Amino acid sequence: MIINFKGVKTYIGTGGKSLDINKMTLCFLHGSGQNHLSFIQQARFFAYKGYSVIVPDMPAHGFSDGNPCKSIKENAEWINDLLVDLKLKEVVVIGHSQGCLVALELNRILKRSLEALIFVAGSNEIPVNQFLLDLSKENSQKASQMMVTWGHGIDGDMSINKWPGHSHYGEGNNIMCMNKPTALRYDLHSCNDYSDGIDAAKIIKVPALAVLAKNDQMTPLKSGLKFVELIKNCETHILDCGHFLPSERPIELNSIINSFLSKLK
Amino acid sequence: MSENYKFDTLSLHAGHIPDKETGSRAVPIYQTTSYVFNSTEEAASLYNMEVGGHLYTRISNPTVAALEQRLAALEGGASALACSSGMAAMHLVVSAICSSGDHIVASSKMYGANINLLQHTMPRFGVKTDFVNPNDPDAIKRAIKPNTKLVFGEVIGNPGLDIMDVPEIAKICNSKNIPLVLDATFNTPYLMQPFKYGANIIVHSLTKWLGGHGIAMGGAVVNGGNFDWGDKDKFPTISGPHFALGGISFWEEFGPSALIAKIRAEGMYNFGPSLSPTNAFHLMQGIETLPLRMKKHIENTHSILDFLVNHEMVEWVKHPDLDTHPDHEVAKRILPKGSGSIIAFGIKGGREAGKAFIESVQLASHLANVGDAKTLLIHPGSTTHSHLSSEAMKEGGLTDDMIRLSVGLEDINDIKKDFERGFKAVKKLNK
Ligand SMILES: Cc1ncc(COP(=O)(O)O)c(C=O)c1O
């Protein structure tokens, strides 16, 4: 759906069902330089399982207009305002990559409690190397291509896909190209600059789930495992794939999230 | 580890890694129509397009999917769909994008069935086409109307071997927000990858060089993922609500792969031109050696070109790699590895000479296909176009002395010897 949010055209994927604020809502937060399409195989799946689903395109990403947020804090405030604007009641936040940092920060600034937090291929910190930071400024398309290549496990290299006929690389590159050229640069800087992750992780009181990737070259498994140690009782799973876990292992991820959610009810 | 494998490696590997259960190195032939669901929930999620997977072979199949993913990787596309023939692929694209009242701009110099579909069949369903010279980007620009939904042409035209200036035409299409659809059968991704030059959708007849052995029919649509279908008024079939699946908008939910999702949900579902898994296997075997074959096809083509150009019995020779070809400069720019292995040439002595030549060669096969590993020949004047006068053939861009040659992989001296046998018969006739 497209809404006018803070005077800006904003797209929110709802998984093909209309938003019902009385149901438990799953709010998916995309990663750096991504948009709602990084959750293609989650949005419809959970919407058809009876949840309300929102997958916002952050400003300047996907089908949303506006200027990119310039820090994780700004991203979190934007999401916070959106949740209030949509009058959502029970919300579970599911972040992927940068979306995990935004989820951490959102949990810190929220006036009320979330139902649960889910971290996919995440950590409390995402340092970005200087080469990629520079490249994202000079040539965002090239930087996107490098991220797509690094970000996938062997399934990316070999064009292996559960979705018949789809190519992780070809699709991934084009998803990133849909964003405004400045989006990636601000996202990567936001990740690199964020340093409140440890404190934010320690104060999590709601049920938490982490699904990490064994061959993650963007948020390495080692970092993810340190991160989950900071969270009280974080249910943790490790899948054999790369950073783009939602499209590399959709069935396994959906099943893990589904059983975690069923325990909340 | 991310490797970003190169073309030759992808030709062999893309789309398949051995499974843990059997370790089968070759892509298994999943000769099945259907797939057991683990639960009613799983079945529903496949029907609703919530996640990827297979539910019925008319829509998708694991062996066919390996071929599709190999093609997507080789073309650098977002996704691909394989089907029963090149013509099926063409019809799937046109019917996915166009509805009654829509308009197409197409090249006037294309394979007969491509022309027939657009000139005679689609108008019955309210879709009209204006045909323009593919070498004239301005003419293409002028032909575009407010209701034009796609521009279509062959990178290397069959049989005239006209070369489209793809980057120029892509610029025009891009500025008008119209997808550029190219039949890339004659070039294959080995000689040229159209998405790199700004094309949006590729159609292949896999029957030809990609399969490469003349044993299996097949076609494919490869989706660049680089086209913005967001204008709901202009592209309602892709970005507007679909008639099923809860009114899904393919563009909103599948973005770069919207076109392929639409074709699977409508074209494959309702028309059903599915590719047999066994044919997919045969076609993939062919693709494994595509780089090697194309290299040799081009080598042999260049050698035969030399031979024909200098032969006393040859009236004329047409191939884009010759500097006498009107599109030679464009060919050099966009097809630097060579412009394919089809040659057209005329034999001194007209229609009768062509007939005598064809009937006297032994090694080269006289048949209607192109792109086989074996050398193939046809003389339109005594076969497909035998009912036409010389004048009528000229109007269609053909001459009655013309031979269409698809250069194979045999030892080049054996091909030349075989042709000498043909020329000798013509000489006798001309005496
Ligand atoms: C350029 C071109 N496109 C499409 C086709 C149709 O392919 P198929 O025979 O696989 O339907 C052909 C067949 O000759 C062709 O030459």
XYZ file of C-alpha atoms and ligand atoms in Angstrom:
712
model
C 0.000 0.000 0.000
C 1.045 3.586 -0.571
C 0.480 6.121 2.166
C 1.321 9.738 2.645
C 3.593 9.685 5.697
C 5.061 12.952 6.980
C 4.090 14.450 3.602
C 6.116 11.877 1.656
C 4.899 9.065 -0.613
C 5.715 5.902 1.338
C 5.287 2.322 0.204
C 4.532 -0.437 2.649
C 4.356 -4.033 1.477
C 1.552 -5.965 3.169
C 2.095 -9.422 1.678
C -0.903 -9.194 -0.619
C -3.468 -8.806 2.197
C -4.904 -5.605 3.575
C -3.591 -4.369 6.885
C -5.735 -5.224 9.893
C -4.454 -3.315 12.918
C -6.345 -5.613 15.277
C -4.166 -8.579 14.378
C -0.631 -9.151 15.536
C 1.566 -7.280 13.071
C 4.920 -8.442 11.809
C 7.040 -5.442 10.868
C 9.950 -6.408 8.586
C 12.892 -3.994 8.399
C 15.145 -4.295 5.362
C 18.922 -4.057 5.255
C 21.350 -1.540 3.738
C 20.487 -0.631 0.171
C 17.570 -3.075 0.160
C 13.821 -2.570 0.125
C 10.631 -4.556 0.777
C 11.634 -7.030 -1.957
C 14.317 -8.581 0.252
C 11.375 -10.211 2.077
C 9.538 -11.484 -1.034
C 9.190 -14.965 0.432
C 8.323 -13.846 3.955
C 5.717 -11.126 3.368
C 3.104 -13.211 1.522
C 3.890 -16.290 3.605
C 3.073 -14.647 6.937
C 0.212 -12.539 5.572
C -1.430 -15.771 4.381
C -0.813 -17.339 7.818
C -3.131 -14.789 9.386
C -0.699 -12.127 10.594
C -0.813 -8.524 9.526
C 2.396 -7.772 7.710
C 4.127 -4.488 7.035
C 7.353 -4.225 5.057
C 8.067 -0.508 4.729
C 10.356 0.808 2.043
C 12.461 3.225 4.090
C 12.650 6.759 2.617
C 14.467 6.795 -0.781
C 14.251 2.989 -0.966
C 12.087 0.901 -3.294
C 8.842 2.708 -4.097
C 9.188 5.307 -1.303
C 10.107 8.922 -2.005
C 11.961 11.208 0.367
C 15.528 11.499 1.546
C 17.396 8.643 3.173
C 17.692 8.623 6.966
C 21.214 9.504 8.034
C 21.687 7.374 11.137
C 20.339 4.229 12.768
C 18.662 6.480 15.310
C 16.894 8.452 12.570
C 15.750 5.188 10.957
C 14.401 3.967 14.304
C 12.560 7.213 14.960
C 10.998 7.046 11.500
C 9.758 3.499 12.165
C 8.550 4.467 15.625
C 6.476 7.297 14.135
C 5.156 4.969 11.441
C 3.965 2.401 13.986
C 2.157 5.190 15.852
C 0.699 6.618 12.631
C -0.649 3.212 11.591
C -2.125 2.746 15.108
C -0.676 -0.739 15.372
C -1.301 -2.619 18.597
C 0.767 -5.790 18.908
C 3.968 -5.610 16.928
C 6.798 -8.068 16.349
C 9.806 -6.476 14.655
C 11.933 -8.575 12.304
C 15.146 -7.004 11.093
C 17.591 -8.201 8.476
C 21.160 -6.896 8.659
C 20.911 -3.101 9.098
C 17.272 -3.733 9.988
C 18.562 -5.494 13.134
C 20.365 -2.350 14.272
C 17.210 -0.336 13.593
C 15.173 -2.886 15.582
C 17.617 -2.634 18.519
C 17.405 1.131 18.532
C 13.639 1.126 18.077
C 13.278 -1.123 21.119
C 15.315 1.410 23.106
C 13.290 4.481 22.176
C 9.803 2.954 22.060
C 7.410 4.245 24.685
C 5.654 0.874 24.836
C 6.769 -2.708 24.525
C 7.036 -4.795 21.380
C 5.750 -8.364 21.427
C 9.070 -9.803 20.306
C 12.251 -9.062 18.378
C 13.655 -11.220 15.587
C 17.158 -10.703 14.214
C 18.049 -12.205 10.845
C 21.739 -12.226 9.873
C 22.290 -9.515 12.452
C 24.638 -8.231 15.097
C 24.964 -5.354 17.543
C 27.467 -3.711 15.220
C 28.043 -3.688 11.484
C 31.386 -2.080 10.665
C 31.758 -1.377 6.953
C 35.144 -1.325 5.250
C 36.401 2.000 3.949
C 36.622 0.745 0.372
C 32.906 -0.038 0.245
C 32.010 3.209 2.010
C 33.966 5.174 -0.607
C 32.609 3.140 -3.510
C 29.012 3.623 -2.372
C 29.584 7.368 -2.754
C 31.374 7.218 -6.106
C 29.442 4.436 -7.807
C 26.491 3.063 -5.880
C 25.664 0.562 -8.620
C 29.100 -1.017 -8.449
C 28.985 -1.019 -4.652
C 25.607 -2.765 -4.830
C 27.007 -5.435 -7.143
C 29.875 -6.099 -4.746
C 27.476 -6.414 -1.830
C 25.274 -8.815 -3.758
C 28.287 -10.991 -4.585
C 29.789 -10.926 -1.076
C 26.398 -11.227 0.522
C 25.399 -14.562 -0.958
C 26.735 -17.994 -0.181
C 27.472 -20.613 -2.818
C 23.846 -20.517 -3.993
C 24.512 -17.045 -5.379
C 27.607 -18.123 -7.316
C 25.896 -21.218 -8.677
C 22.518 -19.639 -9.380
C 20.779 -22.140 -7.096
C 17.373 -20.939 -6.027
C 14.320 -22.407 -4.357
C 12.277 -20.045 -6.491
C 12.344 -21.707 -9.935
C 14.199 -19.673 -12.542
C 15.337 -16.889 -10.231
C 18.940 -15.683 -9.976
C 20.122 -14.340 -6.608
C 22.663 -12.061 -8.269
C 20.476 -10.748 -11.089
C 17.519 -10.178 -8.827
C 19.615 -8.790 -5.968
C 21.354 -6.235 -8.165
C 18.108 -4.998 -9.631
C 16.396 -4.759 -6.243
C 19.219 -2.477 -5.072
C 19.056 -0.440 -8.311
C 15.430 0.467 -7.558
C 16.561 2.725 -4.677
C 17.707 6.326 -5.029
C 21.470 6.349 -5.682
C 22.190 8.087 -2.341
C 20.314 5.481 -0.263
C 23.128 2.954 -0.026
C 25.759 5.478 1.015
C 23.703 6.763 3.965
C 22.750 3.226 4.969
C 26.345 2.014 5.055
C 27.491 5.066 7.005
C 24.608 4.615 9.453
C 25.709 1.033 10.087
C 29.359 1.927 10.402
C 28.662 4.797 12.819
C 26.303 2.919 15.138
C 27.945 2.195 18.480
C 25.044 1.770 20.934
C 24.354 -1.847 20.018
C 25.786 -3.444 23.144
C 23.673 -1.332 25.507
C 20.622 -1.729 23.277
C 20.988 -5.527 23.231
C 21.409 -5.768 26.999
C 18.111 -4.018 27.743
C 15.943 -6.298 25.609
C 13.203 -7.712 27.808
C 10.859 -9.179 25.202
C 11.246 -12.671 23.680
C 14.033 -12.661 21.129
C 14.997 -14.897 18.207
C 18.173 -14.764 16.134
C 18.699 -16.632 12.870
C 22.318 -16.379 11.784
C 24.106 -17.467 8.627
C 27.150 -19.743 8.687
C 28.806 -18.150 5.655
C 27.876 -14.551 6.334
C 30.554 -12.202 5.002
C 28.652 -8.997 5.828
C 27.798 -9.624 9.490
C 30.087 -12.560 10.280
C 28.751 -15.457 12.343
C 31.366 -14.772 15.019
C 29.974 -11.292 15.548
C 26.389 -12.583 15.499
C 27.175 -15.180 18.173
C 28.730 -12.539 20.440
C 25.630 -10.407 19.895
C 23.132 -13.085 20.962
C 25.124 -13.599 24.164
C 24.219 -10.028 25.123
C 20.491 -10.748 24.910
C 18.713 -12.524 27.706
C 17.385 -15.916 26.500
C 17.764 -15.326 22.791
C 16.655 -18.399 20.829
C 19.380 -18.862 18.237
C 19.567 -20.827 14.990
C 22.362 -21.058 12.437
C 21.583 -21.815 8.781
C 24.085 -22.944 6.168
C 23.995 -19.998 3.749
C 25.193 -16.446 3.161
C 24.031 -13.071 4.452
C 20.950 -12.917 2.208
C 19.313 -15.537 4.349
C 15.673 -14.527 3.645
C 16.029 -15.394 -0.062
C 18.691 -18.108 0.310
C 16.842 -20.196 2.931
C 13.234 -18.940 2.843
C 11.529 -22.194 3.819
C 13.803 -22.846 6.814
C 13.666 -19.224 7.988
C 9.872 -19.067 7.704
C 9.514 -22.286 9.622
C 11.788 -21.075 12.465
C 9.958 -17.752 12.699
C 6.589 -19.477 12.511
C 7.278 -21.790 15.447
C 8.797 -18.929 17.476
C 5.650 -16.869 16.878
C 3.359 -19.739 17.790
C 5.026 -19.872 21.200
C 4.136 -16.202 21.779
C 0.398 -16.699 21.371
C 32.922 -18.039 -0.599
C 31.759 -15.699 -3.303
C 33.571 -16.321 -6.537
C 31.622 -14.537 -9.262
C 32.279 -17.384 -11.676
C 32.977 -16.635 -15.317
C 30.936 -17.552 -18.377
C 32.612 -20.886 -19.194
C 32.221 -22.064 -15.596
C 28.587 -20.965 -15.395
C 27.830 -22.797 -18.664
C 28.807 -26.021 -16.892
C 27.612 -25.437 -13.362
C 24.960 -22.742 -12.960
C 21.617 -23.998 -11.703
C 22.857 -27.217 -10.127
C 25.006 -28.508 -7.293
C 25.008 -32.217 -6.449
C 22.417 -33.044 -3.824
C 23.502 -34.678 -0.576
C 21.308 -37.765 -0.950
C 22.466 -39.127 -4.301
C 25.526 -37.061 -5.148
C 24.415 -37.123 -8.782
C 26.950 -34.992 -10.687
C 24.690 -34.562 -13.711
C 21.444 -32.646 -13.341
C 18.860 -35.373 -12.627
C 15.929 -35.663 -15.041
C 12.899 -35.174 -12.824
C 10.503 -36.947 -15.155
C 7.405 -36.224 -13.115
C 4.227 -34.253 -13.593
C 3.647 -33.438 -9.940
C 5.111 -33.204 -6.442
C 3.877 -34.585 -3.133
C 2.935 -31.880 -0.654
C 4.111 -32.371 2.922
C 1.034 -30.662 4.295
C -2.048 -28.760 3.209
C -0.299 -25.598 4.424
C 2.646 -26.231 2.126
C 0.305 -26.841 -0.800
C -1.537 -23.601 -0.098
C 1.672 -21.611 0.169
C 2.771 -22.834 -3.276
C -0.599 -22.065 -4.853
C -0.603 -18.594 -3.296
C 2.937 -17.860 -4.544
C 4.045 -17.259 -0.957
C 7.316 -19.123 -1.464
C 9.118 -20.785 -4.354
C 8.792 -24.476 -5.126
C 7.198 -26.904 -7.549
C 3.590 -27.939 -7.663
C 2.905 -29.109 -11.223
C 5.306 -29.484 -14.146
C 3.242 -27.272 -16.439
C 4.234 -24.393 -14.133
C 7.748 -25.467 -13.091
C 9.978 -28.525 -12.726
C 13.362 -28.987 -10.993
C 15.228 -30.022 -14.180
C 13.661 -27.208 -16.170
C 14.440 -24.806 -13.301
C 18.145 -25.754 -13.423
C 18.117 -24.800 -17.121
C 16.267 -21.559 -16.347
C 18.728 -20.594 -13.632
C 21.649 -21.397 -15.924
C 20.196 -19.116 -18.594
C 19.521 -16.328 -16.075
C 23.155 -16.574 -14.928
C 24.590 -16.621 -18.472
C 22.537 -13.602 -19.552
C 22.972 -11.708 -16.268
C 19.182 -11.559 -15.870
C 17.007 -11.514 -12.768
C 15.065 -14.628 -13.739
C 14.221 -16.893 -16.636
C 11.499 -19.229 -17.771
C 11.949 -22.112 -20.202
C 9.158 -23.356 -22.449
C 8.430 -25.718 -25.311
C 9.865 -23.690 -28.225
C 11.217 -20.311 -29.249
C 7.827 -19.375 -30.674
C 6.137 -20.294 -27.391
C 8.554 -17.948 -25.594
C 7.719 -15.125 -27.996
C 3.984 -15.611 -27.560
C 4.323 -15.776 -23.756
C 6.025 -12.373 -23.689
C 3.587 -10.678 -26.052
C 0.523 -12.079 -24.302
C 1.854 -11.217 -20.833
C 2.372 -7.559 -21.682
C -0.200 -6.711 -24.360
C -3.986 -6.646 -24.389
C -6.553 -5.710 -27.013
C -5.979 -2.107 -28.146
C -2.239 -2.223 -27.557
C 0.479 -1.648 -30.115
C 3.898 -3.130 -30.855
C 6.818 -1.776 -32.885
C 8.801 -4.600 -34.488
C 11.614 -5.143 -36.905
C 10.485 -5.815 -40.477
C 13.344 -8.249 -41.045
C 12.752 -11.253 -38.841
C 12.134 -14.979 -38.806
C 8.877 -15.757 -40.661
C 6.974 -17.065 -37.651
C 7.885 -13.997 -35.563
C 6.493 -11.814 -38.375
C 3.403 -14.000 -38.828
C 2.529 -13.968 -35.126
C 2.621 -10.177 -35.001
C 1.238 -9.480 -38.498
C -1.566 -12.013 -38.704
C -2.337 -13.697 -35.368
C -2.124 -10.937 -32.765
C -4.336 -8.471 -34.713
C -7.175 -10.989 -34.349
C -6.831 -10.366 -30.615
C -6.677 -6.588 -31.037
C -2.899 -6.154 -30.811
C -1.471 -4.344 -33.837
C 2.147 -4.109 -34.940
C 3.960 -1.573 -37.088
C 7.025 -3.053 -38.770
C 10.050 -0.825 -39.279
C 13.573 -1.145 -40.587
C 15.638 -2.501 -37.642
C 18.702 -0.537 -38.764
C 16.903 2.778 -38.473
C 16.598 3.868 -34.807
C 14.800 7.060 -35.878
C 12.131 5.051 -37.657
C 11.630 3.025 -34.481
C 11.293 6.216 -32.471
C 8.733 7.640 -34.920
C 6.671 4.445 -34.866
C 6.191 4.501 -31.074
C 2.650 5.556 -30.101
C 1.043 6.256 -26.719
C -0.345 2.686 -26.708
C 2.951 1.013 -27.704
C 3.757 -1.645 -25.088
C 6.974 -3.125 -26.434
C 9.621 -2.866 -29.132
C 10.707 -6.184 -30.620
C 13.468 -7.330 -32.929
C 16.160 -9.932 -33.559
C 19.720 -8.948 -32.593
C 20.888 -10.746 -35.765
C 17.948 -11.036 -38.162
C 16.939 -14.333 -39.729
C 17.572 -14.793 -42.619
C 18.760 -11.331 -43.755
C 21.454 -11.006 -41.015
C 20.605 -7.361 -40.300
C 22.134 -6.227 -37.000
C 20.120 -4.058 -34.620
C 21.977 -1.199 -33.001
C 20.905 -2.415 -29.567
C 22.405 0.371 -27.396
C 20.855 3.102 -29.593
C 17.449 1.437 -29.684
C 17.591 0.693 -25.940
C 18.166 4.406 -25.300
C 15.032 5.268 -27.275
C 12.944 2.641 -25.497
C 14.263 3.726 -22.121
C 13.385 7.368 -22.757
C 9.824 6.327 -23.674
C 9.516 3.808 -20.818
C 8.868 0.904 -23.199
C 10.556 -2.483 -22.766
C 12.980 -3.573 -25.485
C 12.412 -7.263 -26.205
C 15.091 -9.015 -28.260
C 15.243 -12.405 -29.902
C 18.859 -13.330 -29.193
C 18.759 -16.793 -30.767
C 21.459 -16.129 -33.389
C 23.966 -14.523 -31.008
C 23.492 -16.549 -27.791
C 24.892 -15.011 -24.578
C 28.362 -16.172 -25.661
C 28.577 -13.645 -28.495
C 26.610 -10.840 -26.869
C 24.585 -10.234 -23.698
C 21.795 -7.806 -24.582
C 21.106 -6.654 -20.991
C 24.590 -5.104 -20.894
C 23.449 -2.870 -23.757
C 20.192 -1.849 -22.097
C 17.700 -4.412 -23.449
C 15.020 -5.513 -20.983
C 13.723 -8.918 -22.064
C 15.365 -11.691 -24.090
C 13.638 -14.414 -26.044
C 15.589 -17.509 -27.123
C 14.939 -20.446 -29.340
C 16.986 -22.999 -27.390
C 16.432 -25.360 -30.315
C 19.328 -23.644 -32.099
C 22.871 -22.899 -30.841
C 22.150 -23.021 -27.102
C 20.983 -26.645 -27.351
C 23.309 -26.946 -30.272
C 22.775 -30.508 -31.459
C 19.446 -30.453 -33.253
C 17.878 -32.954 -30.860
C 15.449 -30.996 -28.673
C 12.982 -28.157 -29.151
C 12.933 -25.461 -26.483
C 12.517 -21.767 -25.817
C 13.175 -19.299 -23.030
C 12.247 -15.871 -21.764
C 14.980 -14.158 -19.770
C 13.951 -11.173 -17.723
C 16.547 -8.438 -17.245
C 14.822 -7.157 -14.121
C 15.850 -3.687 -15.277
C 12.479 -2.359 -16.383
C 10.129 -0.204 -14.288
C 6.613 -1.609 -14.744
C 5.215 0.811 -12.151
C 2.869 2.696 -14.508
C -0.379 0.867 -13.716
C -2.288 2.485 -16.584
C 0.310 1.503 -19.141
C 1.206 -1.980 -17.863
C -1.919 -3.132 -16.002
C -1.142 -6.827 -16.569
C 2.151 -6.549 -14.663
C 1.541 -3.854 -12.052
C -2.257 -3.804 -11.766
C -4.265 -6.426 -9.898
C -4.106 -9.980 -11.317
C -7.406 -11.813 -11.801
C -6.381 -14.503 -9.274
C -4.047 -14.799 -6.260
C -6.035 -12.229 -4.305
C -5.499 -9.544 -6.943
C -1.721 -9.683 -6.630
C 0.358 -6.917 -8.246
C 3.359 -8.797 -9.656
C 5.397 -5.604 -9.797
C 4.809 -4.710 -6.151
C 5.432 -8.190 -4.819
C 8.139 -9.528 -7.130
C 9.807 -6.336 -8.438
C 12.579 -7.284 -10.887
C 11.032 -10.716 -11.510
C 7.483 -9.430 -12.048
C 7.328 -10.442 -15.726
C 8.402 -14.045 -15.095
C 5.971 -14.324 -12.171
C 3.196 -13.074 -14.448
C 4.107 -15.536 -17.207
C 4.170 -18.456 -14.778
C 0.874 -17.444 -13.193
C -0.929 -16.831 -16.476
C 0.942 -18.039 -19.575
C 2.182 -21.346 -18.180
C -0.975 -21.827 -16.136
C -3.530 -21.062 -18.833
C -1.809 -21.788 -22.181
C 0.633 -24.419 -20.888
C 3.606 -24.527 -23.307
C 5.790 -26.368 -20.815
C 9.182 -27.823 -21.659
C 9.669 -31.537 -21.077
C 12.221 -32.281 -18.327
C 14.082 -34.617 -20.681
C 14.403 -31.895 -23.290
C 15.621 -29.513 -20.568
C 18.330 -32.055 -19.756
C 19.362 -32.363 -23.427
C 19.428 -28.579 -23.822
C 21.592 -28.212 -20.713
C 24.038 -30.787 -22.067
C 24.342 -28.523 -25.070
C 24.863 -25.396 -22.994
C 27.754 -27.078 -21.159
C 29.840 -26.786 -24.334
C 28.345 -23.546 -25.652
C 31.571 -21.517 -25.280
C 33.653 -24.180 -27.042
C 31.146 -24.673 -29.812
C 30.567 -20.987 -30.454
C 34.306 -20.390 -30.724
C 34.595 -23.147 -33.342
C 31.386 -22.065 -35.115
C 32.891 -18.600 -35.540
C 36.312 -19.920 -36.595
C 34.751 -22.146 -39.244
C 32.426 -19.350 -40.348
C 35.333 -16.975 -40.933
C 37.222 -19.639 -42.866
C 34.203 -20.460 -45.048
C 33.617 -16.750 -45.625
C 37.131 -16.480 -47.058
C 36.518 -19.520 -49.217
C 33.180 -18.276 -50.567
C 34.230 -14.664 -51.155
C 37.102 -15.880 -53.329
C 35.193 -18.601 -55.159
C 34.552 -18.150 -58.890
C 31.114 -19.787 -58.665
C 29.849 -17.440 -55.943
C 27.967 -14.329 -57.010
C 27.698 -12.683 -53.599
C 28.244 -13.419 -49.889
C 26.441 -11.837 -46.962
C 27.685 -11.899 -43.364
C 27.969 -9.016 -40.864
C 31.662 -9.758 -40.247
C 32.432 -8.872 -43.903
C 33.163 -5.204 -44.457
C 30.783 -5.273 -47.430
C 27.826 -5.843 -45.082
C 25.812 -2.649 -44.447
C 25.770 -3.293 -40.671
C 29.452 -4.226 -40.401
C 30.313 -1.272 -38.143
C 27.452 -1.995 -35.716
C 28.441 -5.676 -35.707
C 32.048 -4.817 -34.826
C 30.825 -2.667 -31.945
C 28.284 -4.986 -30.315
C 29.409 -8.428 -31.541
C 33.195 -8.235 -31.295
C 33.597 -12.021 -30.994
C 31.756 -12.537 -34.289
C 28.225 -12.159 -35.608
C 27.107 -15.734 -35.667
C 27.500 -18.710 -37.944
C 24.801 -18.132 -40.527
C 25.976 -17.103 -43.985
C 23.815 -16.204 -46.953
C 25.347 -16.523 -50.418
C 24.283 -16.562 -54.055
C 25.461 -19.070 -56.624
C 26.101 -18.076 -60.225
C 23.233 -19.465 -62.288
C 20.184 -18.505 -60.208
C 17.456 -20.762 -58.921
C 18.463 -23.883 -60.845
C 22.074 -23.517 -59.733
C 21.018 -23.291 -56.093
C 18.960 -26.419 -56.474
C 21.817 -28.330 -58.132
C 24.246 -27.265 -55.401
C 21.997 -28.377 -52.567
C 21.312 -31.714 -54.209
C 24.986 -32.468 -54.802
C 26.556 -31.809 -51.414
C 26.881 -34.823 -49.104
C 28.185 -33.682 -45.747
C 26.022 -30.599 -45.339
C 22.438 -31.510 -44.485
C 19.563 -30.054 -46.432
C 16.988 -29.113 -43.809
C 14.983 -26.353 -42.134
C 16.925 -25.837 -38.909
C 19.921 -23.679 -37.962
C 22.462 -23.771 -35.122
C 23.190 -27.508 -35.168
C 26.723 -28.790 -34.521
C 26.471 -30.169 -38.074
C 26.573 -27.983 -41.163
C 23.111 -27.250 -42.543
C 21.915 -25.746 -45.788
C 18.675 -24.641 -47.312
C 17.807 -23.110 -50.649
C 14.635 -21.077 -50.058
C 14.113 -20.662 -53.834
C 13.501 -24.381 -54.328
C 11.892 -25.171 -50.961
C 10.154 -22.769 -48.574
C 9.721 -20.068 -51.224
C 9.530 -22.238 -54.380
C 6.004 -21.015 -55.100
C 7.196 -17.408 -55.400
C 8.514 -15.670 -58.517
C 11.983 -14.115 -58.458
C 10.331 -10.681 -58.187
C 8.145 -11.711 -55.280
C 11.162 -13.164 -53.483
C 13.066 -9.915 -53.970
C 10.248 -8.006 -52.297
C 10.710 -10.215 -49.240
C 14.429 -9.478 -49.169
C 15.387 -12.840 -50.714
C 16.865 -13.817 -54.068
C 16.294 -17.048 -55.947
C 19.993 -17.916 -56.025
C 20.339 -17.543 -52.249
C 21.598 -20.378 -50.069
C 21.322 -20.098 -46.283
C 24.211 -21.863 -44.649
C 24.488 -22.716 -40.959
C 28.177 -23.451 -40.455
C 28.859 -26.512 -38.311
C 31.812 -27.850 -36.396
C 33.212 -30.337 -38.928
C 36.822 -30.162 -40.102
C 36.761 -27.044 -42.226
C 38.560 -28.716 -45.162
C 35.892 -31.395 -45.306
C 33.192 -28.724 -45.556
C 35.094 -26.929 -48.307
C 35.596 -30.197 -50.226
C 31.898 -30.915 -49.894
C 31.042 -27.485 -51.279
C 33.451 -28.014 -54.199
C 31.389 -31.078 -55.057
C 28.300 -28.855 -55.142
C 29.987 -26.184 -57.240
C 31.172 -28.805 -59.704
C 27.561 -29.889 -60.263
C 26.569 -26.265 -60.829
C 29.393 -25.817 -63.333
C 28.135 -28.811 -65.279
C 24.660 -27.341 -65.289
C 25.887 -23.916 -66.438
C 27.799 -25.368 -69.395
C 15.484 -16.119 -34.878
C 14.520 -17.182 -34.527
N 13.670 -16.968 -33.511
C 12.765 -17.894 -33.140
C 12.666 -19.086 -33.799
C 11.641 -20.080 -33.355
O 12.201 -21.073 -32.569
P 11.545 -22.504 -32.354
O 11.672 -23.234 -33.635
O 12.319 -23.091 -31.226
O 10.109 -22.273 -31.991
C 13.535 -19.370 -34.858
C 13.451 -20.668 -35.582
O 14.000 -20.851 -36.617
C 14.480 -18.386 -35.246
O 15.334 -18.599 -36.248
